[in-house]
Coordinates of C-alpha atoms in Angstrom, one line a residue:
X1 CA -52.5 -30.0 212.5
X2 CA -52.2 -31.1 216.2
X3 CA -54.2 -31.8 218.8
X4 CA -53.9 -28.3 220.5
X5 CA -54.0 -26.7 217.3
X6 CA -56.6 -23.9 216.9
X7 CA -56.9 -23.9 213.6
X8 CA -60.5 -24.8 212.4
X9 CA -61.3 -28.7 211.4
X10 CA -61.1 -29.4 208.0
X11 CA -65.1 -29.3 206.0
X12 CA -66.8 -32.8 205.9
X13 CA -67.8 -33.3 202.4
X14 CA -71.4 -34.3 202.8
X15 CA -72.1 -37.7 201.8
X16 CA -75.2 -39.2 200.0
X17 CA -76.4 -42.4 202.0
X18 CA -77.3 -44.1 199.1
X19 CA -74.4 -43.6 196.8
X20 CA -71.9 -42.4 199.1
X21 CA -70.8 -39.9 196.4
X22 CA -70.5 -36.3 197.6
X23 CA -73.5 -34.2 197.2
X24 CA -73.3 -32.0 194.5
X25 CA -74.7 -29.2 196.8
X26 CA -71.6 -29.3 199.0
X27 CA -69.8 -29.0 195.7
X28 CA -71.4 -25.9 194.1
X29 CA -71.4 -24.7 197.9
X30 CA -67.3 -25.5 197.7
X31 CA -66.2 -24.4 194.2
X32 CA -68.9 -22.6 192.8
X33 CA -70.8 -20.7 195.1
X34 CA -72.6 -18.2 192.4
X35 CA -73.6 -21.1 190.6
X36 CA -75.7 -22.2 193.6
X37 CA -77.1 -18.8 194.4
X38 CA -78.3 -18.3 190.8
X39 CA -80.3 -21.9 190.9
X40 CA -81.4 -20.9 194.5
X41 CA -82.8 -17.6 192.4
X42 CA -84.2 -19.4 189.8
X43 CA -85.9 -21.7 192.4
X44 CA -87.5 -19.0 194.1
X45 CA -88.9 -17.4 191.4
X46 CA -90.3 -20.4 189.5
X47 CA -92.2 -20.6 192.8
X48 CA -93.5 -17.1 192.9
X49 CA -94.2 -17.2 189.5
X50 CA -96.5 -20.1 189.9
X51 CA -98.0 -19.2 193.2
X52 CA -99.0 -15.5 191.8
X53 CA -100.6 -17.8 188.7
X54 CA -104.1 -17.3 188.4
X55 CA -105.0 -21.2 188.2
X56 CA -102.3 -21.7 190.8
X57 CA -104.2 -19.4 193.6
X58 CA -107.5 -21.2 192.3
X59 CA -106.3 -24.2 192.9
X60 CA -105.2 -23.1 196.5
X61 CA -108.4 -21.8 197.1
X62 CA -110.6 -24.7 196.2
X63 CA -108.0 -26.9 198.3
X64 CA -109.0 -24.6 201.5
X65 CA -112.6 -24.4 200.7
X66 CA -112.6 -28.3 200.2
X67 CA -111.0 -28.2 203.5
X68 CA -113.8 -26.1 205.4
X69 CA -116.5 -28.3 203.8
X70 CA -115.0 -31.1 205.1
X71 CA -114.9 -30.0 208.6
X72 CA -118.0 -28.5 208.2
X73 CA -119.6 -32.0 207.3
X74 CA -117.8 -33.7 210.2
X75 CA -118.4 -30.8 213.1
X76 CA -121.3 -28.9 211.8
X77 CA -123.8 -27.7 214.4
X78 CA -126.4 -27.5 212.4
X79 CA -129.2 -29.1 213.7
X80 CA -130.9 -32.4 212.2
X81 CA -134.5 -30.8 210.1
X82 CA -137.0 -31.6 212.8
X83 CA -135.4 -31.1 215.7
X84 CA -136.5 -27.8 216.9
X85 CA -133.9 -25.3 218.8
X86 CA -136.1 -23.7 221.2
X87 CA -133.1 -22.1 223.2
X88 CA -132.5 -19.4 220.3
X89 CA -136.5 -18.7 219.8
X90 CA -139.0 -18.3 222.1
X91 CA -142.1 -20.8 221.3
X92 CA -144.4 -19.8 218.1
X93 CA -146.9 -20.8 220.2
X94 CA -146.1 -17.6 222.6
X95 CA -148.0 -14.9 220.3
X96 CA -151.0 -16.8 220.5
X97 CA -153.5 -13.9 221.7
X98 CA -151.2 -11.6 222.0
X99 CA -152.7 -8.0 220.5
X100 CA -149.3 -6.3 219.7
X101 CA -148.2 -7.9 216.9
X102 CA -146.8 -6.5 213.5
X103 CA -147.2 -9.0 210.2
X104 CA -145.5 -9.5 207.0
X105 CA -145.7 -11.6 203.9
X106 CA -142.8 -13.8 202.9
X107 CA -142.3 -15.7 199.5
X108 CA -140.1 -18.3 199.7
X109 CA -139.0 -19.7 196.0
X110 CA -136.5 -22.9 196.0
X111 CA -133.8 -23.1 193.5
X112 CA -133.5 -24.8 190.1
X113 CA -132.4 -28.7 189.8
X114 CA -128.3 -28.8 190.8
X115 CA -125.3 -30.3 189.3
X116 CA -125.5 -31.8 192.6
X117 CA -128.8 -32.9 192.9
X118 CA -127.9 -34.3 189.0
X119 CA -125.4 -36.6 189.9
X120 CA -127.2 -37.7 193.6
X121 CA -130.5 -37.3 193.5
X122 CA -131.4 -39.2 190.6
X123 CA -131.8 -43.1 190.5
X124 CA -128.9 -44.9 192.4
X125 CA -128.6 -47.6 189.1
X126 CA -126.3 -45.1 187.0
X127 CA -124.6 -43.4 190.4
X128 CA -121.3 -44.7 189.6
X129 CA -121.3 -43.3 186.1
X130 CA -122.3 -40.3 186.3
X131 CA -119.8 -39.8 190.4
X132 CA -117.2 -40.8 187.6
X133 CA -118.1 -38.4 185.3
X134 CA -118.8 -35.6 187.9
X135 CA -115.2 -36.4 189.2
X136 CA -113.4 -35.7 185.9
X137 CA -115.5 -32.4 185.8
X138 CA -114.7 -31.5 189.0
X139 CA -110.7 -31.8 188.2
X140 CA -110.9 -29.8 185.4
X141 CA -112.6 -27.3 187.0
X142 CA -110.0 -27.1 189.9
X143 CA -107.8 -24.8 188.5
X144 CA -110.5 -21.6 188.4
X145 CA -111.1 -19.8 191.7
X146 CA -115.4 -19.3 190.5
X147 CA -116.4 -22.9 188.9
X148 CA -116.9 -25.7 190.7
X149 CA -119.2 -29.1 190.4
X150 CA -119.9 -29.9 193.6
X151 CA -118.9 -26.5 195.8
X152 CA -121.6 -24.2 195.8
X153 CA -122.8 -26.7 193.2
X154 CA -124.9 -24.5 190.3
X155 CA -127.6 -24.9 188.1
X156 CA -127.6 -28.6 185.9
X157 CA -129.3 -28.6 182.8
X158 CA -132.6 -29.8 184.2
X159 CA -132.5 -27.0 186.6
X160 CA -131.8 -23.9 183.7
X161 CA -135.1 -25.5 181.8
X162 CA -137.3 -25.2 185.0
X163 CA -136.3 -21.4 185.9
X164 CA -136.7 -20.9 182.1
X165 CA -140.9 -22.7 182.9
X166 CA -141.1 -20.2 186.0
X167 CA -140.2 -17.3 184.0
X168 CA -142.4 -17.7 181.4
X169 CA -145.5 -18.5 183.9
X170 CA -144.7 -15.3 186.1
X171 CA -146.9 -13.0 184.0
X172 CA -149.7 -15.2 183.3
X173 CA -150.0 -17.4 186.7
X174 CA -152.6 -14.4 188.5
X175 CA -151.6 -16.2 192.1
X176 CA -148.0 -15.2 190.7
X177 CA -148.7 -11.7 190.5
X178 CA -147.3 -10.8 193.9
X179 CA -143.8 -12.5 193.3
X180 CA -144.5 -10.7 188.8
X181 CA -145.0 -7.4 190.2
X182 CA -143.0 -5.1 192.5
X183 CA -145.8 -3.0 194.3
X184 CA -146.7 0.3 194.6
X185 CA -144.9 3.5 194.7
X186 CA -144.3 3.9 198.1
X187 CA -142.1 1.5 199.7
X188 CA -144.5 -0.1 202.6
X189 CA -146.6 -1.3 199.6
X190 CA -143.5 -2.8 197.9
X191 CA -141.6 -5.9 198.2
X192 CA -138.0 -6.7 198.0
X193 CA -135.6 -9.5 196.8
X194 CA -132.9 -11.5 198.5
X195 CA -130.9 -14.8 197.5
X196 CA -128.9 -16.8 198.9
X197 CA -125.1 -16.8 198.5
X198 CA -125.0 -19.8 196.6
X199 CA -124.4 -19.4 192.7
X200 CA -127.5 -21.7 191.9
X201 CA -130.0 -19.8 194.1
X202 CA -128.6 -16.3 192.3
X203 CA -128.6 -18.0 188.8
X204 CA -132.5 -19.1 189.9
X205 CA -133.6 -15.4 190.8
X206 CA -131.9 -13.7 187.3
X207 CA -133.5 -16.4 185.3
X208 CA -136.9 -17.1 186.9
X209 CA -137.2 -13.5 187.9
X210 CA -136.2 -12.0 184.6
X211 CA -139.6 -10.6 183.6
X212 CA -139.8 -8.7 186.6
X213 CA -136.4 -7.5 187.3
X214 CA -135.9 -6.4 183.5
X215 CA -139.2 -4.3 184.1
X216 CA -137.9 -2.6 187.5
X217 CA -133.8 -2.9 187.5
X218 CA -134.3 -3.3 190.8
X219 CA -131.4 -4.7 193.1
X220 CA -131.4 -7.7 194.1
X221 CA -129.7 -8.8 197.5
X222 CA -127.2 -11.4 198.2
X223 CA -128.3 -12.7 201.5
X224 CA -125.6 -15.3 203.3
X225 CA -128.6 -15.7 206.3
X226 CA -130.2 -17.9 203.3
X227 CA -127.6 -20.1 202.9
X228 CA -128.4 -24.0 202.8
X229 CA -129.0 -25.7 206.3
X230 CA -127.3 -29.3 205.5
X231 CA -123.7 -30.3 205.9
X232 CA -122.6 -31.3 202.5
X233 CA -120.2 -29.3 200.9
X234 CA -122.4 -28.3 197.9
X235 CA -123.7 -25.8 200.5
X236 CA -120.3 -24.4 201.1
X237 CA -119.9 -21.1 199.4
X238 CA -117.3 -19.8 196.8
X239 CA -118.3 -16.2 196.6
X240 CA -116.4 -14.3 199.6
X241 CA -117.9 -11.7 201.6
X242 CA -118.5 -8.6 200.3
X243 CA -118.0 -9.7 196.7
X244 CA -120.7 -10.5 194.4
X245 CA -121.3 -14.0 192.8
X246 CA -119.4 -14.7 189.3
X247 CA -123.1 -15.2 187.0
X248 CA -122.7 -15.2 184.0
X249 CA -125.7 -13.4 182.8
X250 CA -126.7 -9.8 181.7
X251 CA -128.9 -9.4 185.0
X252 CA -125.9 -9.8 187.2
X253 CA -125.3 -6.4 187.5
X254 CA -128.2 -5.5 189.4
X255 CA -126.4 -8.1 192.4
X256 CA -125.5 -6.3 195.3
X257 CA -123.2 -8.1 197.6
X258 CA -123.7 -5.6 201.6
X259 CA -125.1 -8.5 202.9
X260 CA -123.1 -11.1 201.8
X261 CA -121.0 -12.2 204.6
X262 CA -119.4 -14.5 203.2
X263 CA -119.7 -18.5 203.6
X264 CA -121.1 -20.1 207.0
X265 CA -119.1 -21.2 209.3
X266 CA -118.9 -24.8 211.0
X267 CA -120.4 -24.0 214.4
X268 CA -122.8 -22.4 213.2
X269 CA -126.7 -22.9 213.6
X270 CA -129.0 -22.7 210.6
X271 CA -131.5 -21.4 213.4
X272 CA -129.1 -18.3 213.8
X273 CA -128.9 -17.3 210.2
X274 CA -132.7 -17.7 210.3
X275 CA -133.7 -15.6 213.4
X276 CA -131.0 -12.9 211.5
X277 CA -133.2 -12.9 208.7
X278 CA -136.8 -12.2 210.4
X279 CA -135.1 -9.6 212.7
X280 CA -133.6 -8.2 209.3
X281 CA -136.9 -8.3 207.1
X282 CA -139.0 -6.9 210.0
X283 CA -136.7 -3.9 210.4
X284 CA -137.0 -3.2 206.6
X285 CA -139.9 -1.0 205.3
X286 CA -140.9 -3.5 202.2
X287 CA -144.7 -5.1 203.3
X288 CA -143.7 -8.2 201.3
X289 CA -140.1 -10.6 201.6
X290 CA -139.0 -12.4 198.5
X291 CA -136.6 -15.3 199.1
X292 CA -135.0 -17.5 197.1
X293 CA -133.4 -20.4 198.7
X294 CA -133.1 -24.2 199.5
X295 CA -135.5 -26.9 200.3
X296 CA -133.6 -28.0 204.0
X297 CA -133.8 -24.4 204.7
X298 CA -137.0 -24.2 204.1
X299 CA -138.3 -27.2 205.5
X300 CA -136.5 -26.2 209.5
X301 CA -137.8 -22.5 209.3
X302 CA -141.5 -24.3 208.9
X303 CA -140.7 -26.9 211.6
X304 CA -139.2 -24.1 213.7
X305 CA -142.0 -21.2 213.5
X306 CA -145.0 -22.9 212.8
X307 CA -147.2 -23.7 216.0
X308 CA -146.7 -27.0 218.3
X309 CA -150.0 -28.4 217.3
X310 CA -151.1 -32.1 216.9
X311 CA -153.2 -31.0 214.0
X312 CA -152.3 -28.1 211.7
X313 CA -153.7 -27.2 207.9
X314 CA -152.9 -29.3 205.5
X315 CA -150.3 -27.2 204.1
X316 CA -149.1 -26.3 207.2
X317 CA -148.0 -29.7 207.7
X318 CA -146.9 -30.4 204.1
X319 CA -144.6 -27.6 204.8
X320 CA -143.1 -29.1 207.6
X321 CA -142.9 -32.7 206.4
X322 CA -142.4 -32.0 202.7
X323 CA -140.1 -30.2 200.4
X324 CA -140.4 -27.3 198.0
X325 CA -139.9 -28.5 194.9
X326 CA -137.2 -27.2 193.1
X327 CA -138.9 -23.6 191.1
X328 CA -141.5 -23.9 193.6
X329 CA -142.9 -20.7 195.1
X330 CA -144.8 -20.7 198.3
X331 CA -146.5 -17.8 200.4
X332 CA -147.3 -17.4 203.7
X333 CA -147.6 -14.7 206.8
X334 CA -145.1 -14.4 209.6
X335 CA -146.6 -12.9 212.9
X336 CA -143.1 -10.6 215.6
X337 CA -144.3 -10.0 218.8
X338 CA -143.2 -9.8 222.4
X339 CA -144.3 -11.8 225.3
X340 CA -141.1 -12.1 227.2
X341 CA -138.5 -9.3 226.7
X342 CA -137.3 -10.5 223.4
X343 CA -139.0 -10.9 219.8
X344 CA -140.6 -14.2 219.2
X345 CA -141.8 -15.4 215.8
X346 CA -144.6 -17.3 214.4
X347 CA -146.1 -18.5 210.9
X348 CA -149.7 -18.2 210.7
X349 CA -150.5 -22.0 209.8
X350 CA -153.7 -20.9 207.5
X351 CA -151.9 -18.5 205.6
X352 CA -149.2 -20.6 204.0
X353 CA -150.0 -21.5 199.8
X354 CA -148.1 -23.4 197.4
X355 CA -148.6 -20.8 194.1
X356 CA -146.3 -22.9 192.1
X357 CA -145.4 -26.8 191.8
X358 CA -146.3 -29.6 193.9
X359 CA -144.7 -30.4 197.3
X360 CA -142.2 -33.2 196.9

C-alpha cells in the first residue's frame, strides 16, 4: 500500500500493557463477532437480573438512605434542644392576657427502649461488644428494603416488655383513662391518635395502645411532623411517603399512611414539623391530641412553647430540662391565639402532668 494510497490502514490489534498479548476482545471482535454479542447479552442480563432482585433493590435502598443520614448528620439544620427559634414562632409569652384564645389537650407518649438506645445508651464498658454485634446484625439485614438495626432503629427487647407494662396499666391507671378511652360520641368530645413515622414509635402505639384500639378499630395516623428532632441516622426513616410502615402485628391494619410524608429532609427544622403539627391538630375537630413520639422531640416543643420565665412549675421545668422516659405519658394544655397577624402558641405551664413513669 503506498503512501497516496486510499485504501484504509490496516486494524491495530489492541495490546494488553501488561502482557503485550492481544486482547481477546479485539479477537472475538475480529473473528468471532456473535460470540462477543452473545457474552455482551449474557452480561446485560446477569445485570438486570440482579438489579430487579428483591435483596438487590434493598440493598440499593439502604445504601441511599445511609447516604441521606449521613448528610443529614453533617448538614442538618436542626436546631441544638434549648436553643429556641423564635423567627418561626411568635413568643409563648404573646398570649399572655389575651381573651381570644381556643385550647386543646395534647398527650404526648414516648416510644419503647430502641435497638439503638440498646447498643448506645447503656453503660460504655460493654460498647465495643455489643457496636460489634450490632454491626454483624446490621449486614445481614442489608439485603431487605423494611429491617434495619440502626435506620429508623425499632423496638429492642427492653423496649417490647415496657409497651407490654403500658398496656396492661391502661385500664386500671384512672389518670390513664383519657389516653384508655376514646371519648364520647360526638367528635369535639373525642380524641385522636397520631405516630410518628418511625417503626418503633408505630410498633409503641399497636402495643401499648392495644386495649384501646382493639375496643374502637379506630385509625391510627402516621404523622412524619412527629419525626425525631436529632441528627443521627436512627431518626432517618425507611417507610416512604404515602406508604404505611412494615409492622408486623395484627393491629397494623388500622395504620393509615395520608400524612406520612415521607422522611425529613436535611434542611429542615424540627421547629417546622412542629408548628405543622399545632396548626394541623387545631384545625381538627378532636378536643384531645394523642402523640406518640421521641424524647428530643419532646424536650424542644417544651423549650419552645412554654413561657420565658425565670421560674416555672416544677414540671414545667422538668419538661424542659428532662426527658420522657421511654413508655412515659405526659398531659398538658396548649393555648392558639393571635396577637400579631399570625397564630402564636403557648403551653399552659400548670397544666402539664406526668401520668406515667418518672422523668429521666
Amino acid at each position: 500500500m503506498g503512501f497516496w494510497s486510499s485504501d484504509p490502514p490496516p486494524e491495530v490489534p489492541v495490546m494488553d500493557a501488561a502482557t503485550g498479548a492481544i486482547s481477546d476482545v479485539y479477537i472475538l471482535a475480529r473473528y468471532q463477532p456473535e460470540l462477543l454479542v452473545a457474552k455482551l447479552a449474557l452480561v446485560v442480563l446477569v445485570c438486570f437480573v440482579l438489579g430487579s432482585s428483591p435483596p438487590f433493590k434493598g440493598l440499593a435502598f439502604k445504601l441511599r438512605v445511609y447516604c441521606a443520614g449521613v448528610i443529614h448528620f453533617w448538614a442538618s439544620r436542626e436546631a441544638k434542644v434549648g436553643n429556641t427559634d423564635r423567627t418561626a414562632v411568635t413568643r409563648p409569652s404573646s398570649l399572655i392576657g389575651v381573651s381570644d384564645v381556643v385550647t386543646k389537650e395534647f398527650i404526648f407518649i414516648r416510644h419503647g427502649e430502641s435497638e439503638w438506645n440498646e447498643v448506645f445508651n447503656r453503660s460504655k464498658v460493654m460498647l465495643v461488644p455489643r457496636l460489634v454485634v450490632g454491626i454483624v446484625r446490621e449486614f445481614f439485614h442489608m439485603p431487605f428494603k423494611h429491617q434495619s438495626l440502626f435506620l429508623d432503629s425499632p423496638l429492642g427487647a427492653t423496649g417490647y416488655k415496657q409497651c407490654d407494662a403500658l398496656a396492661q396499666v391502661l385500664n386500671k391507671t384512672p389518670s390513664l383513662s383519657v389516653v384508655a378511652e376514646q371519648g364520647g360520641s360526638t367528635p369535639q368530645s373525642r380524641s385522636v391518635i397520631f405516630t410518628s413515622n418511625l417503626r418503633r414509635c408505630v410498633q409503641t402505639t399497636l402495643i401499648g395502645l392495644q386495649p384501646r384500639l382493639q375496643k374502637t378499630r379506630e385509625q391510627v395516623f402516621v404523622y412524619s411532623c412527629l419525626q425525631e428532632a436529632a441528627p443521627n441516622v436512627d431518626t432517618m426513616a425507611l417507610t416512604p411517603a404515602k406508604e404505611k410502615p412494615q409492622i408486623n402485628h395484627p393491629l397494623a391494619d388500622l395504620l393509615d399512611e395520608k400524612y406520612n410524608f415521607g422522611s425529613k429532609r436535611w434542611h429542615e427544622r424540627a421547629i417546622k414539623r412542629m408548628n405543622i403539627f399545632l396548626k394541623f391538630s387545631f384545625a381538627r375537630e378532636e378536643n384531645r391530641v394523642i402523640a406518640v413520639g421521641h424524647s428530643l422531640y419532646f424536650r424542644k416543643f417544651f423549650n419552645e412553647y412554654l413561657d420565658d420565665k425565670s421560674v416555672l412549675p416544677e414540671q414545667a421545668e422538668m419538661a424542659k430540662k428532662k426527658k420522657v422516659p421511654n413508655c412515659g405519658v405526659v398531659k398538658f394544655k396548649v393555648q392558639r391565639g393571635k396577637k400579631t397577624l399570625v397564630n402564636s402558641y403557648r403551653i399552659v405551664p400548670d397544666s402539664i402532668q406526668l401520668l406515667h413513669g418518672q422523668w429521666s
